[in-house]
GROMACS .gro file of C-alpha atoms in nm:
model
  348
    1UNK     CA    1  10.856   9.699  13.145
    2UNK     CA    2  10.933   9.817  12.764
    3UNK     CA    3  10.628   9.937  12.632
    4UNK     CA    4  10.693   9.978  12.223
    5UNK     CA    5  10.381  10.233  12.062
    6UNK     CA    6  10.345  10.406  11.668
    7UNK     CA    7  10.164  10.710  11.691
    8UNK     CA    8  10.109  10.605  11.303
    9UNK     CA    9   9.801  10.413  11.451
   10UNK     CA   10   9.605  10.726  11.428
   11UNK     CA   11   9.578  10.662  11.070
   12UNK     CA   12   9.309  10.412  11.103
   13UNK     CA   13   8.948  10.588  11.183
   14UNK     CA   14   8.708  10.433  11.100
   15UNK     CA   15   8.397  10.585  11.014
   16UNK     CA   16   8.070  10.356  11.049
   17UNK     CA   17   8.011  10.007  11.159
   18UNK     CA   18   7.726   9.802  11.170
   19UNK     CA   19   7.546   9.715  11.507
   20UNK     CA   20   7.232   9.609  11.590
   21UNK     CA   21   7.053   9.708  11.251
   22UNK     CA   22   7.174  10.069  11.315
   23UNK     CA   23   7.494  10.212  11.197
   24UNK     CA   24   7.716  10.356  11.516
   25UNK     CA   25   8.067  10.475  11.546
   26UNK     CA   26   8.309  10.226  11.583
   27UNK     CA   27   8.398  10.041  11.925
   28UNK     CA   28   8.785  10.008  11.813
   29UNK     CA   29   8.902  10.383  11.782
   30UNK     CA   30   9.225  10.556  11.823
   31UNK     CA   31   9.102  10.689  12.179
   32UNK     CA   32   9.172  10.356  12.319
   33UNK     CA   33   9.542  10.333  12.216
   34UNK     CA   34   9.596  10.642  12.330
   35UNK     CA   35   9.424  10.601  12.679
   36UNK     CA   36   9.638  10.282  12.754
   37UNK     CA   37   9.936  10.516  12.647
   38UNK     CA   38   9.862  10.748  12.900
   39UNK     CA   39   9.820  10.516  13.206
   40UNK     CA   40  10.129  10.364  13.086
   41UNK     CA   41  10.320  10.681  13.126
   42UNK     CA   42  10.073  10.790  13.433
   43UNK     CA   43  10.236  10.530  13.663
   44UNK     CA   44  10.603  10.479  13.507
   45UNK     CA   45  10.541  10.137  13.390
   46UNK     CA   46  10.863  10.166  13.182
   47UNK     CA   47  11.015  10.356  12.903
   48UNK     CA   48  10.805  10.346  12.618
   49UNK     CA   49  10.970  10.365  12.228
   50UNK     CA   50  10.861  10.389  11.850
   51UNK     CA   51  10.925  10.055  11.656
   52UNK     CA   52  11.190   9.971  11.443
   53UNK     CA   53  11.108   9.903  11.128
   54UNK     CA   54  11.142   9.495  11.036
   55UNK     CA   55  11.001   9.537  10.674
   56UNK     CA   56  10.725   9.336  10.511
   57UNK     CA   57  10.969   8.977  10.541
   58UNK     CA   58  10.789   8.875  10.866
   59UNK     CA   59  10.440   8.978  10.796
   60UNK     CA   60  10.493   8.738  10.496
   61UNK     CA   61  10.565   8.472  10.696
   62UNK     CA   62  10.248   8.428  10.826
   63UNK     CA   63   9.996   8.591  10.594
   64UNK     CA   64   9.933   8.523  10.214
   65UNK     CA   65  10.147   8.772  10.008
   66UNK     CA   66   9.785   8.836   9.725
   67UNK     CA   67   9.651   8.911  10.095
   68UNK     CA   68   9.877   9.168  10.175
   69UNK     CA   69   9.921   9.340   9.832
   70UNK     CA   70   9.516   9.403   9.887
   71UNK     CA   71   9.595   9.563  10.217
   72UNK     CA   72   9.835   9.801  10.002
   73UNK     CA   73   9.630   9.871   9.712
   74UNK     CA   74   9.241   9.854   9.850
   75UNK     CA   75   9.229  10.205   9.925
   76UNK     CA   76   9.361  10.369   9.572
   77UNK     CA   77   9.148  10.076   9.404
   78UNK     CA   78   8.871  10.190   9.557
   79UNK     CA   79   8.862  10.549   9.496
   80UNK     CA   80   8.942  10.505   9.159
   81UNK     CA   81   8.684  10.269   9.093
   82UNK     CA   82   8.441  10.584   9.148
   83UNK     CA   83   8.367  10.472   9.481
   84UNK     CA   84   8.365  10.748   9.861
   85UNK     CA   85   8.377  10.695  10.206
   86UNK     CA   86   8.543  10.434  10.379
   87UNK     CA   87   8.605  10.071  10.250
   88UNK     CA   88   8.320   9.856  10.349
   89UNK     CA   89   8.264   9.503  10.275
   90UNK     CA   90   7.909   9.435  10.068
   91UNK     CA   91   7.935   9.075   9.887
   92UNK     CA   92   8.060   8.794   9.954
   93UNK     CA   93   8.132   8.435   9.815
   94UNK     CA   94   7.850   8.199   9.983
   95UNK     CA   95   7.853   7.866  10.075
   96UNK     CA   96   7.738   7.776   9.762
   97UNK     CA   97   8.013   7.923   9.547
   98UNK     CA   98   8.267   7.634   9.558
   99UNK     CA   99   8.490   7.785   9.323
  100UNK     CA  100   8.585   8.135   9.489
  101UNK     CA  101   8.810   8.312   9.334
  102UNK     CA  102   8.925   8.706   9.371
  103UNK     CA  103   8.762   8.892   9.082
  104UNK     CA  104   8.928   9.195   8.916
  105UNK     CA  105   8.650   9.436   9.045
  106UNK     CA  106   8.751   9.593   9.407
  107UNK     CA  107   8.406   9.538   9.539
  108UNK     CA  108   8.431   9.186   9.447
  109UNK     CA  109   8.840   9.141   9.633
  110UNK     CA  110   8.715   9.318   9.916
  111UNK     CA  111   8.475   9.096   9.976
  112UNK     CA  112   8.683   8.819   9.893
  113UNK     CA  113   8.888   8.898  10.161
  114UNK     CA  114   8.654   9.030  10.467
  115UNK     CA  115   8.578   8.784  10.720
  116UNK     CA  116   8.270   9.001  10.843
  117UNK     CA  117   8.137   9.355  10.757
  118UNK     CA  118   8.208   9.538  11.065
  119UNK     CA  119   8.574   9.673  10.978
  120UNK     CA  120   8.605   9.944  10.763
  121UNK     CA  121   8.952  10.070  10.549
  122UNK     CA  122   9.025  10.387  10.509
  123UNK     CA  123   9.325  10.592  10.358
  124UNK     CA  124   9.572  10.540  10.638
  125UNK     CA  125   9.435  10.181  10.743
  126UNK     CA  126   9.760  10.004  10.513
  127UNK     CA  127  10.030  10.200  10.742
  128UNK     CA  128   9.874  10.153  11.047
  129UNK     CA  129   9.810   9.787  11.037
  130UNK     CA  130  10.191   9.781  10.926
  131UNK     CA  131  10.333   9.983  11.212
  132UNK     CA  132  10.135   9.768  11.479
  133UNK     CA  133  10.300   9.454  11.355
  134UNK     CA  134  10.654   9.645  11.378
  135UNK     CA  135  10.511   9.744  11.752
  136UNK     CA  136  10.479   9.343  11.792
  137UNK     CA  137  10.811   9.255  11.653
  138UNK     CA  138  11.014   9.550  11.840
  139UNK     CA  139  10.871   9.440  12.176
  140UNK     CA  140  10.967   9.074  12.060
  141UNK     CA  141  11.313   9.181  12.027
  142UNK     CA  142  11.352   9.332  12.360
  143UNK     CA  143  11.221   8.990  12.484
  144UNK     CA  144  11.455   8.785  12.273
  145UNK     CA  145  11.737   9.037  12.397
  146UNK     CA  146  11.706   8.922  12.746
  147UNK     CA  147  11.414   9.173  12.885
  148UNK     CA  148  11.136   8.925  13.124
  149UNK     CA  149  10.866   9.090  12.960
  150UNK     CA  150  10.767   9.381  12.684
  151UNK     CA  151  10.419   9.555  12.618
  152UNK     CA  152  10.342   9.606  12.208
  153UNK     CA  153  10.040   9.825  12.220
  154UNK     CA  154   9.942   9.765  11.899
  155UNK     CA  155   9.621   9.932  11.740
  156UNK     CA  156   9.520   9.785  11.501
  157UNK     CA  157   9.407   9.489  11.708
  158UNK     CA  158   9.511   9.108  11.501
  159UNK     CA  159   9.373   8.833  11.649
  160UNK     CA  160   9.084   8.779  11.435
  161UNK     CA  161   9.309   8.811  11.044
  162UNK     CA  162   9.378   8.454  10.951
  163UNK     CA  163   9.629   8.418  10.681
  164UNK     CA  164   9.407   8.592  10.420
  165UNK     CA  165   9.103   8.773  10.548
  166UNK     CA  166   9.046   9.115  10.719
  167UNK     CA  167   8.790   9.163  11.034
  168UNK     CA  168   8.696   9.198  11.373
  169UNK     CA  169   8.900   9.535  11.371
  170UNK     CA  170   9.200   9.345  11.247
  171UNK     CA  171   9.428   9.308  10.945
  172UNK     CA  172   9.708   9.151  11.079
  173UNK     CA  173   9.792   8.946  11.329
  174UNK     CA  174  10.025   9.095  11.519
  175UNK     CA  175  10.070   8.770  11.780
  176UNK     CA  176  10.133   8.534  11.500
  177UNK     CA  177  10.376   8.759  11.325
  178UNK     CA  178  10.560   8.765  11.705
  179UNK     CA  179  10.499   8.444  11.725
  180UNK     CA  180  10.688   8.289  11.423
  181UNK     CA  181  10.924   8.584  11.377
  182UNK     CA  182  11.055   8.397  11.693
  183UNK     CA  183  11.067   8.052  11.601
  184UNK     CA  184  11.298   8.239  11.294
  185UNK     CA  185  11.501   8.337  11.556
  186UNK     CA  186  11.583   8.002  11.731
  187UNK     CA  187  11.314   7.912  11.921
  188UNK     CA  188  11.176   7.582  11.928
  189UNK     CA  189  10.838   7.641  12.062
  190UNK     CA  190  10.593   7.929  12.151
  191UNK     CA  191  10.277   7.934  12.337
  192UNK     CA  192  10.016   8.184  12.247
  193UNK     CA  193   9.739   8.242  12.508
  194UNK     CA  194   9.462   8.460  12.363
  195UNK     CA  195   9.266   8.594  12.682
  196UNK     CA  196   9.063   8.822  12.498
  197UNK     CA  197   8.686   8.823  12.530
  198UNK     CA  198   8.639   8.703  12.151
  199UNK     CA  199   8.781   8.390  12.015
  200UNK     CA  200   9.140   8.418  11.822
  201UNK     CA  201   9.004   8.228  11.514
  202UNK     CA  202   9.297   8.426  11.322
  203UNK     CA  203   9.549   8.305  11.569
  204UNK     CA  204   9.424   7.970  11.545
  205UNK     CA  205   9.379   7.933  11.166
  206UNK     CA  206   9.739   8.022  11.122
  207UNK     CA  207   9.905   7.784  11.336
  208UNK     CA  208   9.629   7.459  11.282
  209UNK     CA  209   9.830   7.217  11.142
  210UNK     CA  210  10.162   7.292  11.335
  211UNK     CA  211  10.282   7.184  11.690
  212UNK     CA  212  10.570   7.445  11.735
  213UNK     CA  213  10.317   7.643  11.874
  214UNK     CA  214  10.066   7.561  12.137
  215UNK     CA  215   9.742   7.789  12.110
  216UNK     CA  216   9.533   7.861  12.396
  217UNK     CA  217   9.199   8.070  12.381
  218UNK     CA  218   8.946   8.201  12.656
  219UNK     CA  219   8.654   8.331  12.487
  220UNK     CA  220   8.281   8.363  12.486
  221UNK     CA  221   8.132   8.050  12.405
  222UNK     CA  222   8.097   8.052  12.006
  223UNK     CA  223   7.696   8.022  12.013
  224UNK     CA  224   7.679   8.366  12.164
  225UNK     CA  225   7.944   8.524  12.076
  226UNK     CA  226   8.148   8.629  11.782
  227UNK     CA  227   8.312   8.527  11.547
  228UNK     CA  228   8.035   8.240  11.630
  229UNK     CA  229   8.173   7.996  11.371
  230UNK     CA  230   8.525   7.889  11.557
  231UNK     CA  231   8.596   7.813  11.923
  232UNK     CA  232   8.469   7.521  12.036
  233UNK     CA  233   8.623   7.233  12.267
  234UNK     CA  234   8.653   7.027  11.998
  235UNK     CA  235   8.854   7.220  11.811
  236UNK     CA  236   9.221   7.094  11.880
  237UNK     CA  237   9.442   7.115  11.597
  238UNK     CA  238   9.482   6.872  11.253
  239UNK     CA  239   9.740   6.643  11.140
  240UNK     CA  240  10.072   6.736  11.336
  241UNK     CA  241   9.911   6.987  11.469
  242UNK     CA  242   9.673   6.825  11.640
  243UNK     CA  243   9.645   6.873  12.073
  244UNK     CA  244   9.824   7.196  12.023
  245UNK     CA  245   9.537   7.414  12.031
  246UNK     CA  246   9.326   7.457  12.307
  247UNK     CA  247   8.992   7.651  12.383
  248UNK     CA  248   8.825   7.726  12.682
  249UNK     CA  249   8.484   7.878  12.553
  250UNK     CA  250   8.253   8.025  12.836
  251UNK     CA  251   7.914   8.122  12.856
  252UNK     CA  252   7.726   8.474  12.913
  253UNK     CA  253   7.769   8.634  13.275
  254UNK     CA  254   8.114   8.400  13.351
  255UNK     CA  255   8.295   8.590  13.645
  256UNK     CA  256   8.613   8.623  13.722
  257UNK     CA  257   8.591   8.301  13.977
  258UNK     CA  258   8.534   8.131  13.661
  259UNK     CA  259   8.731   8.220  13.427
  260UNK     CA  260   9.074   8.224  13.639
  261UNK     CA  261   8.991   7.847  13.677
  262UNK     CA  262   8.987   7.837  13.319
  263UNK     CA  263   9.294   8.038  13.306
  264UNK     CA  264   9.478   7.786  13.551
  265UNK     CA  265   9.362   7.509  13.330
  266UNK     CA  266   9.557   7.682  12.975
  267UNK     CA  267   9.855   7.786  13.201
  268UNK     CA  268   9.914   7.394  13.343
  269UNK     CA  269   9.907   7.321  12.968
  270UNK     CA  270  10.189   7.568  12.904
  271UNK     CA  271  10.367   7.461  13.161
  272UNK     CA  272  10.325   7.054  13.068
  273UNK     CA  273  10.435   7.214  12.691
  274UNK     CA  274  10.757   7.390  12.753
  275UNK     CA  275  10.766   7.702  12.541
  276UNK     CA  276  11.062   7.882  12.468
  277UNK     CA  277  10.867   8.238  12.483
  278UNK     CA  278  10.474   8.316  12.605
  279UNK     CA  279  10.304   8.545  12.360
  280UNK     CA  280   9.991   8.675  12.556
  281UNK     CA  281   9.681   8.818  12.322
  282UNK     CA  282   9.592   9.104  12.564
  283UNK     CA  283   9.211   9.196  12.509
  284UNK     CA  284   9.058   9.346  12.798
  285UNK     CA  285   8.653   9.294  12.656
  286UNK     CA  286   8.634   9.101  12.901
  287UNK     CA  287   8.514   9.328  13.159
  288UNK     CA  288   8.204   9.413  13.316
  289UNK     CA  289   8.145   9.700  13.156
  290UNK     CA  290   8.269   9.652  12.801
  291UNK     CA  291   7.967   9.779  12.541
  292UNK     CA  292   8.020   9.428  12.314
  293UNK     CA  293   8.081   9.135  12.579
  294UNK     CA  294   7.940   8.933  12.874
  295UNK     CA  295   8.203   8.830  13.088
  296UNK     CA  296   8.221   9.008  13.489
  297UNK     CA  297   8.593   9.088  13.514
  298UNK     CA  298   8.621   9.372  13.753
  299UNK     CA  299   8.911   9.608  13.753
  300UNK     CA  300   9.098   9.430  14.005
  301UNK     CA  301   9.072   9.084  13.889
  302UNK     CA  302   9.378   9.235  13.608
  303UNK     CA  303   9.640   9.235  13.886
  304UNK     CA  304   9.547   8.872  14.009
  305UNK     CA  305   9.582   8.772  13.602
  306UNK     CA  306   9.877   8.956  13.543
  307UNK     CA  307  10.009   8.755  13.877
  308UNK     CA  308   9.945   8.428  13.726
  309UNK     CA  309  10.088   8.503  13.423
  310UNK     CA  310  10.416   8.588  13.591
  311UNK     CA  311  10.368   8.228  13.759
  312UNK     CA  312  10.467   8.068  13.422
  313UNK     CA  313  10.819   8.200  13.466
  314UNK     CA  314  10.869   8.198  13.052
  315UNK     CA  315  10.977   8.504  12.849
  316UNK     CA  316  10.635   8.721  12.738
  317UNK     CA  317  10.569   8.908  12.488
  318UNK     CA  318  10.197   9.119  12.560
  319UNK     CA  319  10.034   9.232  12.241
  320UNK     CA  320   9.729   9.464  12.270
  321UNK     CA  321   9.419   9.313  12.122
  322UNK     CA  322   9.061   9.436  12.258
  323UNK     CA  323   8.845   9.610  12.483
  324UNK     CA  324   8.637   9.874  12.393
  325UNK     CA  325   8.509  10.023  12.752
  326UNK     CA  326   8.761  10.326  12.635
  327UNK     CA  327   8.713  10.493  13.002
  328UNK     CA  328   8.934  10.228  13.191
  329UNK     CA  329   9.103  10.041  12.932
  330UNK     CA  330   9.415  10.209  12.995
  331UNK     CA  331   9.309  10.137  13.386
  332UNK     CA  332   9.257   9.798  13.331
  333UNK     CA  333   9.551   9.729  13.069
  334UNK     CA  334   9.821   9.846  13.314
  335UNK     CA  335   9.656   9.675  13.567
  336UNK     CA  336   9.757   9.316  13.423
  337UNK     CA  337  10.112   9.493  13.315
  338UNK     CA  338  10.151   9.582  13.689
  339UNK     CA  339  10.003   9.260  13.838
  340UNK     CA  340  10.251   9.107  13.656
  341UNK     CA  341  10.568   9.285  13.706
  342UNK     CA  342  10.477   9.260  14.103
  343UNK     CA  343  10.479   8.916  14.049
  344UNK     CA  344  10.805   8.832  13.844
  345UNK     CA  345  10.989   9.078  14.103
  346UNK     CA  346  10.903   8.871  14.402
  347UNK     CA  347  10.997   8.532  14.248
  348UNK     CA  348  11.387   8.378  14.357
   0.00000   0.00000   0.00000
């Protein structure tokens, strides 16, 4: 299997996050990337290559183009509005402010466009987010060239950015971009199965109101777990988009027993739906040991998921979302990868 990296995601560091009323080094850091890298490499999953560079034409396909001129600008506005240390989110428009608006003063936009105040921007933040959606659309390509399956380890993660917001470690969403840089290309319908730990309200915000692509999400149940506000059952699409999004929220302590049934359930809807290409959301939180979940996926439990994936029989496209037990993420990661390519090579 293809697996398509940017070292450029070393850019983004982070400095500080919020947690727990303290302040604590962030749980999304380069080390992760670089430890799935590794265990890619350790057991030959494939060849692994740099992306090609798609331009800024796809990413505005999906997300709001005052959106993504922030993204560009946030850091020199920042700075030269007097202001040190990374970009981090302080006001935002309430509830009560009907009539929200971006405001000319940078602390103002950025927190016009934050979802949540754990993500912080720094200098290089801008190129890396960009780079990880050319890491989703290269790996897309070798899919749409004929390849079963290709690995985008992206970092930044982009399952939580809807069209116009930053957070949850993300800026932009890497499995949208895929998603409808391939309906651009000729296919009819995609299926995007977030199995990461936290719901993909990004993911879903994007593709709401639309039926050419089916959106599936396991997740800690929303009254537990963030992003708290989206996820629940009853959330299945609007106007022509309604019945094409799906979630499967689950409560604290779910084990893998669980949660496979779960995953049978969203893969008999993808199969009852037809897609032309299976985009996969690949966040690996959910294991027993991650520091910010409360699912009990063991190590093993990967290779079984990575087996039923392959049991879809569709094109896939993997894009790296979370986990943040940095240890055996790479472990772990590979271990779905591998389950997977065991799989496809002993179907007919």
């Amino acid at each position: 299997m293809l697996t398509v990296y940017s070292d450029r995601h070393t850019l983004h560091h982070a400095r500080a996050e919020p947690f727990g009323g303290t302040v604590v080094e962030p749980f999304e850091c380069p080390q992760r990337a670089e430890y799935v890298l590794a265990r890619v490499r350790e057991v030959g999953l494939g060849p692994v290559t740099p992306p090609a560079d798609h331009g800024l034409g796809p990413v505005l396909r999906v997300h709001d183009a005052g959106y993504v001129q922030f993204l560009q600008t946030v850091w020199a506005d920042w700075t030269a509005a007097g202001f040190s240390g990374q970009v981090t989110p302080s006001v935002w428009p309430g509830r009560t402010m009907p009539f929200r608006r971006p405001s000319s003063h940078i602390e103002a936009r950025v927190g016009y466009y934050a979802l949540c105040g754990e993500t912080g921007i720094v200098e290089g933040t801008w190129e890396a987010a960009y780079w990880s959606a050319q890491t989703a659309l290269t790996a897309l390509d070798a899919v749409l060239g004929g390849d079963r399956a290709a690995f985008a380890l992206c970092r930044p993660p982009g399952h939580h950015a809807p069209r116009d917001q930053f957070g949850g470690y993300c800026f932009l969403n890497n499995a949208a971009i895929a998603a409808q840089a391939a309906l651009d290309h000729g296919a009819q319908r995609v299926a995007v199965l977030d199995v990461d730990f936290h719901h993909g309200n990004g993911t879903q915000e994007i593709f709401y109101d639309r039926s050419d692509v089916l959106f599936l999400s396991l997740h800690g149940t929303p009254d537990q777990a963030y992003p708290y506000f989206m996820g629940w059952e009853d959330e299945t699409g609007h106007g022509a988009g309604e019945g094409f999004t799906v979630n499967y929220p689950l409560p604290e302590g779910t084990p893998y027993s669980v949660w496979k049934q779960a995953l049978e359930r969203a893969l008999d809807r993808i199969r009852a739906y037809a897609p032309d290409l299976l985009v996969i959301s690949l966040g690996l939180d959910t294991y027993e040991h991650d520091p910010i979940s409360f699912f009990r996926l063991t190590g093993d439990d990967y290779r079984d998921t990575g087996a039923l994936l392959a049991g879809v029989d569709l094109p896939t496209l993997f894009v790296m979302e979370g986990g943040y037990a940095v240890d055996d993420l790479g472990v772990n990661t590979v271990n779905v990868l591998q389950g997977f390519e065991t799989a496809a090579g002993d179907r007919p």
